[in-house]
Short mmCIF file of C-alpha atoms in Angstrom, two decimals:
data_model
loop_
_atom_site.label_atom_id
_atom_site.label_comp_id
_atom_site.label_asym_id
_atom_site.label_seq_id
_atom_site.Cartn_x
_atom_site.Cartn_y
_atom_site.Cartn_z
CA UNK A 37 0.00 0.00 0.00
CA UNK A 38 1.52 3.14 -1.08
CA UNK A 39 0.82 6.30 1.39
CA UNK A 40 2.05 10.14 1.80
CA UNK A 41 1.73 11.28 4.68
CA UNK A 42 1.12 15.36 5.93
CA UNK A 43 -0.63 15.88 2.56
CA UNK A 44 -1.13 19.28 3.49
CA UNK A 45 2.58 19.78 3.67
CA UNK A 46 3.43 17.87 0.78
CA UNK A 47 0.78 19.72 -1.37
CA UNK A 48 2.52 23.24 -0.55
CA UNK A 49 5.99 22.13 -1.24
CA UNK A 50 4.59 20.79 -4.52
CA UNK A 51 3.61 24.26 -5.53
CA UNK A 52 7.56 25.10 -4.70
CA UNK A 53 8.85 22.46 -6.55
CA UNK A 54 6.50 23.20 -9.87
CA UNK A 55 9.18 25.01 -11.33
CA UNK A 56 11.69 22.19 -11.57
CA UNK A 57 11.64 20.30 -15.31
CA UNK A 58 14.89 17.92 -15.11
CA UNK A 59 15.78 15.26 -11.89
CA UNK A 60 17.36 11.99 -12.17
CA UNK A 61 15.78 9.07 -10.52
CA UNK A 62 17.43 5.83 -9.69
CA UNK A 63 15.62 3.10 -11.59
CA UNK A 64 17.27 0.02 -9.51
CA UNK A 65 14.68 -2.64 -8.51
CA UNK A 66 16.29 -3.29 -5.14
CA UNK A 67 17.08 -0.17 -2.85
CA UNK A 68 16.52 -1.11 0.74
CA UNK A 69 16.52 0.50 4.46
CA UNK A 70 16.59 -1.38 7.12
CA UNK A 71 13.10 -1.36 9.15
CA UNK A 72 15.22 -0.92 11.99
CA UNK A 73 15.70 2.83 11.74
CA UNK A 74 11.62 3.43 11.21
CA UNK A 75 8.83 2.34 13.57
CA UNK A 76 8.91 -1.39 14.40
CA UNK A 77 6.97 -3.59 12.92
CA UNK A 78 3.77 -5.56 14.78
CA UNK A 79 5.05 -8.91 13.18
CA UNK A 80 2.12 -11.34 12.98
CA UNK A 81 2.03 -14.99 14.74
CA UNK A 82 3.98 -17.50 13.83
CA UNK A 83 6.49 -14.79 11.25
CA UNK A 84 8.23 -13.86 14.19
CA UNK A 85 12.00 -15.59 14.51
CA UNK A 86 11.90 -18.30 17.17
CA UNK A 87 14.93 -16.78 19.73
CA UNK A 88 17.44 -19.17 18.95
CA UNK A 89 20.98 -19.65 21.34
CA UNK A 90 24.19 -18.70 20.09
CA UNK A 91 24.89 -22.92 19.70
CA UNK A 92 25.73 -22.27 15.72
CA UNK A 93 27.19 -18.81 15.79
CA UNK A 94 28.46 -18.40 12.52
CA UNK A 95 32.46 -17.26 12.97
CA UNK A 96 32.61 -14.00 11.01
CA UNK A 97 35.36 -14.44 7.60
CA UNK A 98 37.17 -15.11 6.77
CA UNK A 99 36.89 -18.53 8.38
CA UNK A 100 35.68 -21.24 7.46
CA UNK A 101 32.49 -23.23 8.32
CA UNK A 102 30.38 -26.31 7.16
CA UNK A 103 27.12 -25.83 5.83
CA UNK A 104 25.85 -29.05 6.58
CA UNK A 105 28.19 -32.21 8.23
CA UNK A 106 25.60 -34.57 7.24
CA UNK A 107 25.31 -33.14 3.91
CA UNK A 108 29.19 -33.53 4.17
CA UNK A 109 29.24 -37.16 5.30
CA UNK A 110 27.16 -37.80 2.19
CA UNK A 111 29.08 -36.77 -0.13
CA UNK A 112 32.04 -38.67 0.96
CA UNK A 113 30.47 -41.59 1.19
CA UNK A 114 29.64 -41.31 -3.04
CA UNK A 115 25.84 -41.45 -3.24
CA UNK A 116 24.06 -41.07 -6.06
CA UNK A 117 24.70 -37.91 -8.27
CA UNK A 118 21.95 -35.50 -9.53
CA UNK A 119 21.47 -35.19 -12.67
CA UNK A 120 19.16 -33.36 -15.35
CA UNK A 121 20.11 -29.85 -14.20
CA UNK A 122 18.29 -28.29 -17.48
CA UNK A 123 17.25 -24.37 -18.22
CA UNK A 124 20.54 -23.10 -17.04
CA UNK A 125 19.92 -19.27 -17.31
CA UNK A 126 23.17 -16.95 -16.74
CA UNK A 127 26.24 -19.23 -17.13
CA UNK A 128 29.62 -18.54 -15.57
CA UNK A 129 32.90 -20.35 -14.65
CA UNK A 130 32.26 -20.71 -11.42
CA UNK A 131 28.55 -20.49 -10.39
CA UNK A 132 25.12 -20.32 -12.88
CA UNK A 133 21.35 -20.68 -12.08
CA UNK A 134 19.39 -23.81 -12.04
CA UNK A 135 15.65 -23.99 -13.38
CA UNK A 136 13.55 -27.26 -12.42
CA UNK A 137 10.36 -26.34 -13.36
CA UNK A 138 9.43 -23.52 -10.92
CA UNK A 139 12.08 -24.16 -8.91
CA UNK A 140 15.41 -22.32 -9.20
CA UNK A 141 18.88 -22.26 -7.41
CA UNK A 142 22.29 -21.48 -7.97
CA UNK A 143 24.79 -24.52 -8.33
CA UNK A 144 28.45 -23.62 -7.89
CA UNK A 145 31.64 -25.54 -7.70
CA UNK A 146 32.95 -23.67 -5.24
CA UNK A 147 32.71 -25.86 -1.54
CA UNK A 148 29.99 -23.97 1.27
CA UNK A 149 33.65 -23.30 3.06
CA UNK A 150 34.56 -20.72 0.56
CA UNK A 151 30.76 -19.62 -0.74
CA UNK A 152 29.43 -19.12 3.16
CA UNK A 153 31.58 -15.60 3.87
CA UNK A 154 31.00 -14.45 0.29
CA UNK A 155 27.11 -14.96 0.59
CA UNK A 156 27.13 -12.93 3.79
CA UNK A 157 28.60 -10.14 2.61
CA UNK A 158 26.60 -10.44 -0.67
CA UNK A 159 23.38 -8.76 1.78
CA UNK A 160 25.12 -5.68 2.85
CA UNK A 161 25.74 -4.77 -1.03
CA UNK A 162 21.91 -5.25 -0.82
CA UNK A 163 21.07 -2.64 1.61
CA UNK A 164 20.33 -5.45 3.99
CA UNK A 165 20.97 -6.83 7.32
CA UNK A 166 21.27 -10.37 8.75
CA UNK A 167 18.91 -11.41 11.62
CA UNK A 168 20.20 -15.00 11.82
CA UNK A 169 22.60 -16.94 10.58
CA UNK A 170 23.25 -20.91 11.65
CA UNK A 171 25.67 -22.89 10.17
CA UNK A 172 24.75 -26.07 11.14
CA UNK A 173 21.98 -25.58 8.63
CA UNK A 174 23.71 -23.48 6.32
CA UNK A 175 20.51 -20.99 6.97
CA UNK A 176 21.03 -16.92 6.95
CA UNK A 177 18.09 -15.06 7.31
CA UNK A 178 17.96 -11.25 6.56
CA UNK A 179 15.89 -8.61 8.92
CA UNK A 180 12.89 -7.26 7.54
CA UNK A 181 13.57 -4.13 5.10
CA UNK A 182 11.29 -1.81 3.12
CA UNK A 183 12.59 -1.99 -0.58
CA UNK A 184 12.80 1.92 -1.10
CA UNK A 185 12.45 1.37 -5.06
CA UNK A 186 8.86 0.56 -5.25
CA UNK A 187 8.09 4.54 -4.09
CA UNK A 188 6.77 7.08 -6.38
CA UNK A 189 9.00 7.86 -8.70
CA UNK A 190 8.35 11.35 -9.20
CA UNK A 191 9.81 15.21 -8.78
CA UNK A 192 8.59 15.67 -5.25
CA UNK A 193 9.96 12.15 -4.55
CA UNK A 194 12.57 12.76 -5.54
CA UNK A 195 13.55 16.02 -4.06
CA UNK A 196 11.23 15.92 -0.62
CA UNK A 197 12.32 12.38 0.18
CA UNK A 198 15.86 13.18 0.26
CA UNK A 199 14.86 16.10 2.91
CA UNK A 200 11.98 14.64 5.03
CA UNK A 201 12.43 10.44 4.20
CA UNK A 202 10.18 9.44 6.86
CA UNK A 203 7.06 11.08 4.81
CA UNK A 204 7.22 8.14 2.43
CA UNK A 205 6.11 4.66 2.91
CA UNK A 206 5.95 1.94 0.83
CA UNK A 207 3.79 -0.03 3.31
CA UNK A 208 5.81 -3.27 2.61
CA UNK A 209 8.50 -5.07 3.94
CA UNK A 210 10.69 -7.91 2.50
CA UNK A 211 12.55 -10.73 4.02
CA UNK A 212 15.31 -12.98 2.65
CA UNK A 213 16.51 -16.55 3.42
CA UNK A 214 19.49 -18.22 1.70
CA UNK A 215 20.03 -21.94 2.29
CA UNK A 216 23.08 -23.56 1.32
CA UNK A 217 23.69 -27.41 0.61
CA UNK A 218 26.81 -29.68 -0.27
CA UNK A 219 25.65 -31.00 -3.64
CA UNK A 220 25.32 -34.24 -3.85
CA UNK A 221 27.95 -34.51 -7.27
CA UNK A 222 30.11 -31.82 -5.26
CA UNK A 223 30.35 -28.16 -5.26
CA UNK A 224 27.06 -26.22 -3.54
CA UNK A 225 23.83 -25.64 -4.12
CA UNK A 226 22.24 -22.63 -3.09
CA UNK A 227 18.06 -22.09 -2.11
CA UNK A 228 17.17 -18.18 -1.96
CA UNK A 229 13.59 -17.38 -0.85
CA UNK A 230 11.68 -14.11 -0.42
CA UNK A 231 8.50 -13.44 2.45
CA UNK A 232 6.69 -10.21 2.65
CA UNK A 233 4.55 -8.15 4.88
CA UNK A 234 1.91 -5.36 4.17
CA UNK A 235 0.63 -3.14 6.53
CA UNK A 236 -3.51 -3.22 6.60
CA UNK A 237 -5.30 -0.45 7.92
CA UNK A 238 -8.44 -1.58 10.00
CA UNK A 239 -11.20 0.53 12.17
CA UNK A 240 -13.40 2.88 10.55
CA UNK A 241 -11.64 5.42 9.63
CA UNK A 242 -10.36 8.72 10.97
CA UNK A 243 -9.41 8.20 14.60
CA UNK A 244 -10.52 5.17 14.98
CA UNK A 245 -8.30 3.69 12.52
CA UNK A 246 -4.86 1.35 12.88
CA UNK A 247 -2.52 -0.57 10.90
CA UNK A 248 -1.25 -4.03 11.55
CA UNK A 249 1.32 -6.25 9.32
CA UNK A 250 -0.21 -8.80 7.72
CA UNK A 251 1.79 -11.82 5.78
CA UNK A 252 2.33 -10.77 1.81
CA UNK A 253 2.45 -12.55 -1.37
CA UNK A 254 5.69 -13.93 -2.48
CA UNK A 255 7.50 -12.01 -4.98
CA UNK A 256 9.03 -14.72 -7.76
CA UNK A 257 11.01 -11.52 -8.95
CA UNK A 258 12.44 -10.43 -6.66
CA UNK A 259 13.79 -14.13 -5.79
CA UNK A 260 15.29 -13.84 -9.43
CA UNK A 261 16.65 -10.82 -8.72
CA UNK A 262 18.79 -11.67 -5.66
CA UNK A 263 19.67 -15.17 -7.24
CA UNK A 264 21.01 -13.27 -10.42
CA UNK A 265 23.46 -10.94 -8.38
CA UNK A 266 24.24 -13.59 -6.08
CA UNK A 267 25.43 -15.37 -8.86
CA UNK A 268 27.12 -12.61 -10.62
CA UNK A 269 28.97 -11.78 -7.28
CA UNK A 270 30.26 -15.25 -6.83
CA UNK A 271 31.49 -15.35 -10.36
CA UNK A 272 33.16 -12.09 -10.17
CA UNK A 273 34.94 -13.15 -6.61
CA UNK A 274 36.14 -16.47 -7.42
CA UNK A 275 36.50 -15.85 -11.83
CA UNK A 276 38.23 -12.40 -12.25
CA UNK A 277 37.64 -12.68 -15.94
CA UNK A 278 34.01 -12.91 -15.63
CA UNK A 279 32.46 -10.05 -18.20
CA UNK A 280 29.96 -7.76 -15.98
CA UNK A 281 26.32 -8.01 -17.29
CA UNK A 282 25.00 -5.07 -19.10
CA UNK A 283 21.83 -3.95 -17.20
CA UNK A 284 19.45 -4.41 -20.32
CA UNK A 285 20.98 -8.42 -20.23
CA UNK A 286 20.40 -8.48 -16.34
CA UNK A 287 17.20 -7.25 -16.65
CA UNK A 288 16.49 -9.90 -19.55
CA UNK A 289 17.94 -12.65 -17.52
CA UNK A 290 15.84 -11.43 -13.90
CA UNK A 291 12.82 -11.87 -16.55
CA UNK A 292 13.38 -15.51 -17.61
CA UNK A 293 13.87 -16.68 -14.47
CA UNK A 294 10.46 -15.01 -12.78
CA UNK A 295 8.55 -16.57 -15.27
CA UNK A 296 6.12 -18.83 -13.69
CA UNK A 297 5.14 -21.64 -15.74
CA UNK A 298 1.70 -23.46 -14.59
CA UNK A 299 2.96 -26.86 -13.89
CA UNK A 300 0.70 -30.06 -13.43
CA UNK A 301 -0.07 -30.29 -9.66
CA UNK A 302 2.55 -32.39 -8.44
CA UNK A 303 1.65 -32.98 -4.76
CA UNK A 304 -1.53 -33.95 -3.42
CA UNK A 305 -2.92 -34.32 0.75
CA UNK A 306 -3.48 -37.63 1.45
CA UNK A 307 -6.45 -38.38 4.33
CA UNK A 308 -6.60 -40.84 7.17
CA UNK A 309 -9.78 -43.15 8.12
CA UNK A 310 -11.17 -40.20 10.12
CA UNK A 311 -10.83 -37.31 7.28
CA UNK A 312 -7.83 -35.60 8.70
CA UNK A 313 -4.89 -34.65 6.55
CA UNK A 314 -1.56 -37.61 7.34
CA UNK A 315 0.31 -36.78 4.35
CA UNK A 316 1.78 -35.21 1.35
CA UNK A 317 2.02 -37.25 -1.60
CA UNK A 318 4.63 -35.83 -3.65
CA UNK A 319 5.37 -36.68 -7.72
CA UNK A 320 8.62 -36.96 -7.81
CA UNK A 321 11.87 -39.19 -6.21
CA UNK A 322 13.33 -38.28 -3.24
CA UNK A 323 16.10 -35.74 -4.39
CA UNK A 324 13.60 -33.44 -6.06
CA UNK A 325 11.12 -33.52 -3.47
CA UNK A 326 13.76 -32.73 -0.97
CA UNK A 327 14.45 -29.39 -2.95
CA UNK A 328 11.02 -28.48 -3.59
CA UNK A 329 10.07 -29.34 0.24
CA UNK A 330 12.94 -27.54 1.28
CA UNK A 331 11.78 -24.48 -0.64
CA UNK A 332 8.34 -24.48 1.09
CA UNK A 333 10.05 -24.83 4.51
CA UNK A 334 11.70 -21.81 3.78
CA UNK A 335 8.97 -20.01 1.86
CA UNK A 336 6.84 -20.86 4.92
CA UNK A 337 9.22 -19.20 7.30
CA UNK A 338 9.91 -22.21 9.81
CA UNK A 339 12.26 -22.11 11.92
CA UNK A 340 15.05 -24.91 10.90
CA UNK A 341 17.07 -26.06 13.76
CA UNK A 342 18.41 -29.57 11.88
CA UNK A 343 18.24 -31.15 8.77
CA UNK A 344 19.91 -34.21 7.51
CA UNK A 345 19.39 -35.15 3.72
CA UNK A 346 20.80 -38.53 4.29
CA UNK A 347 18.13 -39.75 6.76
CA UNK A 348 15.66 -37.19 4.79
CA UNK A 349 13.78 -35.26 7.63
CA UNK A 350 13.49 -31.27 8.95
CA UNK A 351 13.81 -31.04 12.51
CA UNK A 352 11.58 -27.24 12.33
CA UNK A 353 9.89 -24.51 15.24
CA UNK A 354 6.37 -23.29 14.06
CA UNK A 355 3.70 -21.52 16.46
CA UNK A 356 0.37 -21.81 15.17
CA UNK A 357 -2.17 -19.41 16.25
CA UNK A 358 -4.33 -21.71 17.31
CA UNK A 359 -2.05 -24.26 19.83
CA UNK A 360 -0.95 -20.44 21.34
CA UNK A 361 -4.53 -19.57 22.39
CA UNK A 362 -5.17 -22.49 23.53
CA UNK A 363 -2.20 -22.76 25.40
CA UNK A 364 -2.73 -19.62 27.08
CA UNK A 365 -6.31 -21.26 28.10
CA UNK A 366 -4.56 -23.76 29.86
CA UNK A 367 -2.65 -21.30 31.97
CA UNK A 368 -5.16 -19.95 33.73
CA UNK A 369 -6.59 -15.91 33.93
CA UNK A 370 -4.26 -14.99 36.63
CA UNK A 371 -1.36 -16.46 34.61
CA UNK A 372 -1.83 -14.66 31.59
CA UNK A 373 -2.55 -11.34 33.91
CA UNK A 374 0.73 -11.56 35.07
CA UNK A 375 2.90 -13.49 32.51
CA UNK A 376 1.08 -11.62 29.53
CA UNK A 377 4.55 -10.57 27.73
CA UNK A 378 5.78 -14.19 28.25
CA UNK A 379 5.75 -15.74 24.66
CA UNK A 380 4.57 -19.47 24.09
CA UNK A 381 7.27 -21.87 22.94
CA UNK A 382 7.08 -23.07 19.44
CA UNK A 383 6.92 -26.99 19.59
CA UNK A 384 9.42 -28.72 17.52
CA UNK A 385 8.06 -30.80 14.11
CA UNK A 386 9.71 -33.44 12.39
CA UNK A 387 9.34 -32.76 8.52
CA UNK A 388 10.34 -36.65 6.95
CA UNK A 389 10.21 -37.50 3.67
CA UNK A 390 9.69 -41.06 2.73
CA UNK A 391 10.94 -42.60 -0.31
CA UNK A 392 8.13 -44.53 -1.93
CA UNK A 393 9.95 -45.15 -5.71
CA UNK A 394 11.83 -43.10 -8.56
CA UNK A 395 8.66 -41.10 -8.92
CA UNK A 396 7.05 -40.56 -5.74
CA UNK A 397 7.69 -39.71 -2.11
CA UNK A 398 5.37 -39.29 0.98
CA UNK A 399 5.67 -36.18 3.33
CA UNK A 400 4.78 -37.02 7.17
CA UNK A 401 4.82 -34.82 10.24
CA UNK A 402 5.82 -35.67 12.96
CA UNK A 403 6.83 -35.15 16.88
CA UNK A 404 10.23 -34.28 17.69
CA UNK A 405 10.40 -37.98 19.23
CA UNK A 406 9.78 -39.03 15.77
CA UNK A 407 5.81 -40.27 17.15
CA UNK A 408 2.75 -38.65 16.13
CA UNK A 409 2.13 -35.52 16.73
CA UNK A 410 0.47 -34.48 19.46
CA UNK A 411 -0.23 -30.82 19.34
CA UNK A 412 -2.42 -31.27 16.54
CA UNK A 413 -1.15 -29.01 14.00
CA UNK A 414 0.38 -31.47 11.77
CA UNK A 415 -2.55 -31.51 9.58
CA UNK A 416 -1.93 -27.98 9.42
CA UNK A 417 1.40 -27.64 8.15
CA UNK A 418 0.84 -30.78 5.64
CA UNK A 419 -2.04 -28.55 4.42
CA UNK A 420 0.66 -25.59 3.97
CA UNK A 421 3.28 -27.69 2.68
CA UNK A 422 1.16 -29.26 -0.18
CA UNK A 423 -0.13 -25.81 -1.23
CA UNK A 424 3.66 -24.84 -1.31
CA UNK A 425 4.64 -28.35 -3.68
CA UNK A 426 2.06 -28.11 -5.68
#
């Protein structure tokens, strides 16, 4: 939602400003400000960052750190490579985009040792922060930022938002993960996924009226856009050669890969005896259902606290609105009078992926004991999950 605040004032400087024919404007797609420097956001249940302990601190570079030991482990031990990589989009020495369908990562030779410092300093060239970063996961997480770029770009814009920035409000804010994994045929794969939030207003107007951040759509663009730099940074750092795109080519290239092409629905909820939602059935073998799974985990904003490819489950923190009231029911009134600011604890799901053939896998959800669930929201995520596989 796009707002201008103090109309009044903005109206008179207007009438200053009429006189002005020529300004430059900066076209770039991506120009962001940390939300930290404007009023804080009212982030919404279950998009708010489970605190997590400084366990998997990432070491700053440039040293060295393992995206995944598992993933690691695997490799040595030779499994099966992945083949088919098809649609490559902007090639390079060292790194180039991967298109499976609507699914689309960077694949570089380069081991997570050496692509883990490069990627984090790939956000501040960004405009953007990092919230979280875990290495055990090979997870980094941005803060939430309001893309300056998507403002008017007009005279009084231009001029007045320079003087008196705070007037202006795109009434959006973006947030970034970036995954990496040891390939499984060497090198590293990396996952970059984009969540939004847009600020509602509610009441009836005048007075009465308030905003609140609500979860946004997610922006295949803008995914393309920060895979496409990504790439063309790790090509310039590690292949000096590397020829810089022209910005009509990047532009071309951001383009192709935001294209969404309407696939055939290729996962599908699966019901138990009693009606409720067990499972995903997913179309595909096991190493392609791991990617696009791992996509939705991260599209879906869970916290990821383990992983392991090899044994094929997400150990993952998710609050659902729900379990929280309910919990809170269970504490009593005079609990919740006094502990009111005390958050609930996110239970712990296990996300496992079961190999059924070449063509096929089946999603379950799980405890963290590896049981049923007992919370009840498993039917809930596997609902989210196959909307995000489909």
């Amino acid at each position: 939602m796009k707002r201008v605040l103090r109309a009044g004032f903005i109206a008179g400087m207007s009438l200053a400003l009429a006189a002005c024919s020529n300004f430059a404007f900066n076209q770039d797609k991506v120009q962001y400000e940390s939300s930290a420097s404007r009023a804080p956001l009212e982030i919404p249940p279950g998009m708010d960052g489970v605190p997590m302990s400084d366990r998997y601190a990432v070491p700053s570079r440039p040293q060295s750190v393992w995206a995944s030991q598992e993933a690691q482990r695997e490799a040595q031990a030779g499994q099966q490579q992945v083949t088919g990589y098809a649609n490559v989009l902007p090639e390079g020495d060292v790194a180039k985009i991967v298109r499976e369908g609507n699914s689309r990562w960077i694949h570089t030779d380069m081991t997570p040792e050496q692509v883990w410092p490069l990627v984090q300093d790939f956000w501040n060239t960004v405009g953007l922060t990092l919230s979280r970063q875990d290495a055990k996961t090979g997870v980094m997480e941005t803060n939430w930022a309001e893309n300056r770029a998507k403002l008017p770009q007009d005279i009084i814009r231009g001029t007045l938002g320079k003087v008196l920035d705070m007037v202006y409000s795109t009434g959006e804010r973006d947030q970034y993960r970036a995954r990496l994994e040891r390939s499984a045929n060497g090198g590293t794969d990396i996952f970059v996924t984009h969540r939004s939030m847009v600020e509602v207003v509610k009441g009836l107007g005048g007075d009465n009226s308030t905003t609140v951040w609500q979860p946004g759509p997610t922006d295949p663009e803008m995914e393309a856009e920060m895979l496409t730099r990504m790439t063309q940074r790790i090509n310039a750092e590690f292949n000096p050669k590397a020829v810089a795109k022209s910005p009509e080519a990047h532009k071309e290239e951001v383009k192709q890969l935001a294209t969404y092409v309407v696939p055939e629905a290729m996962s599908e909820v699966e019901l138990s005896e009693a009606g409720q939602v067990s499972s995903v059935y997913v179309k595909e073998g096991f190493e392609r259902a791991w990617r696009r799974v791992a996509l939705a985990v991260d599209r879906m904003g869970f916290t990821v606290e383990d992983r392991d490819r090899s044994r094929g489950f997400f150990l993952v923190r998710y609050l659902d609105e729900a379990y929280e009231e309910a919990k809170r029911d269970e504490q009593g009134f005079w609990t919740n009078l006094f502990s009111k600011d005390q958050p609930v604890e996110a239970p712990q799901y296990v996300i496992y992926l079961q190999p059924l053939n070449d063509a096929a896998t089946r999603v379950h959800v799980l405890g963290p004991d590896g049981k049923a669930d007992t919370t009840g929201v498993a039917p809930k995520i596997l609902t989210l999950l196959n909307e995000q596989t489909r």
